[in-house]
Amino acid sequence: MCRSIKTLRPPVTPDVTEEDYRAAALQYVRKVSGFRAPAAHNREAFDRAVDAVAEATAHLLGELEVRGAPARPARATA
């Protein structure tokens, strides 16, 4: 049902995109909900959860300090 979520922090993954955050969030929400694709009546809740997890992931990774890794440029959050 769910592929592995890859590590998104440097130096493991130096260039992370919004698509990477969203893909990881989608995999997480799929795993915890037990749905690969939600029914129409659950779509809005599912999509809100993916958005929230992607935002939280970006926030977390933006604040982590990893020794020996070059600093990431600051990201604008929505």
Tab-separated table of C-alpha atoms in Angstrom:
chain	number	residue	atom	x	y	z
A	1	MET	CA	0.000	0.000	0.000
A	2	CYS	CA	2.751	2.458	0.841
A	3	ARG	CA	6.294	2.883	-0.376
A	4	SER	CA	8.989	4.006	2.012
A	5	ILE	CA	9.177	7.696	2.782
A	6	LYS	CA	12.679	8.913	1.963
A	7	THR	CA	14.798	11.075	4.250
A	8	LEU	CA	14.483	14.713	3.224
A	9	ARG	CA	17.115	16.373	5.399
A	10	PRO	CA	20.624	17.338	4.364
A	11	PRO	CA	23.115	15.947	3.705
A	12	VAL	CA	21.073	12.871	2.763
A	13	THR	CA	18.916	14.893	0.355
A	14	PRO	CA	20.423	18.319	-0.343
A	15	ASP	CA	17.786	19.721	-2.717
A	16	VAL	CA	14.245	19.142	-1.491
A	17	THR	CA	11.246	20.487	-3.384
A	18	GLU	CA	7.619	21.152	-2.502
A	19	GLU	CA	6.829	18.001	-4.486
A	20	ASP	CA	9.089	15.997	-2.146
A	21	TYR	CA	7.281	17.360	0.926
A	22	ARG	CA	3.891	16.613	-0.618
A	23	ALA	CA	4.887	13.080	-1.715
A	24	ALA	CA	6.099	12.239	1.801
A	25	ALA	CA	2.943	13.748	3.324
A	26	LEU	CA	0.733	11.784	0.950
A	27	GLN	CA	2.472	8.525	1.843
A	28	TYR	CA	2.109	9.275	5.553
A	29	VAL	CA	-1.599	10.106	5.296
A	30	ARG	CA	-2.215	7.014	3.177
A	31	LYS	CA	-0.464	4.844	5.737
A	32	VAL	CA	-2.201	6.172	8.834
A	33	SER	CA	-5.654	6.388	7.209
A	34	GLY	CA	-5.444	2.973	5.580
A	35	PHE	CA	-6.704	4.423	2.284
A	36	ARG	CA	-4.694	4.674	-0.895
A	37	ALA	CA	-7.353	6.971	-2.313
A	38	PRO	CA	-10.218	8.200	-0.155
A	39	ALA	CA	-13.885	8.027	-1.110
A	40	ALA	CA	-15.421	11.252	-2.383
A	41	HIS	CA	-16.963	12.033	1.013
A	42	ASN	CA	-13.500	11.826	2.649
A	43	ARG	CA	-11.510	13.628	-0.060
A	44	GLU	CA	-11.558	17.075	1.576
A	45	ALA	CA	-10.378	15.771	4.961
A	46	PHE	CA	-7.706	13.646	3.267
A	47	ASP	CA	-6.409	16.598	1.214
A	48	ARG	CA	-6.366	18.898	4.261
A	49	ALA	CA	-4.354	16.307	6.158
A	50	VAL	CA	-1.828	15.999	3.315
A	51	ASP	CA	-1.473	19.807	3.202
A	52	ALA	CA	-0.997	20.013	6.987
A	53	VAL	CA	1.602	17.230	7.072
A	54	ALA	CA	3.506	18.753	4.120
A	55	GLU	CA	3.543	22.150	5.860
A	56	ALA	CA	4.677	20.617	9.166
A	57	THR	CA	7.418	18.693	7.339
A	58	ALA	CA	8.697	21.833	5.614
A	59	HIS	CA	8.620	23.691	8.935
A	60	LEU	CA	10.515	20.920	10.734
A	61	LEU	CA	13.193	20.581	8.084
A	62	GLY	CA	13.556	24.349	7.854
A	63	GLU	CA	14.395	24.528	11.566
A	64	LEU	CA	16.664	21.497	11.940
A	65	GLU	CA	20.353	22.167	12.372
A	66	VAL	CA	22.463	19.354	10.972
A	67	ARG	CA	26.128	19.488	11.870
A	68	GLY	CA	28.430	19.481	8.874
A	69	ALA	CA	25.649	20.237	6.403
A	70	PRO	CA	25.521	23.519	4.494
A	71	ALA	CA	22.705	25.790	5.608
A	72	ARG	CA	19.555	25.629	3.524
A	73	PRO	CA	18.164	28.896	2.217
A	74	ALA	CA	15.122	30.107	4.140
A	75	ARG	CA	11.805	29.004	2.660
A	76	ALA	CA	8.650	31.002	2.473
A	77	THR	CA	5.735	29.189	4.072
A	78	ALA	CA	2.200	29.463	2.838
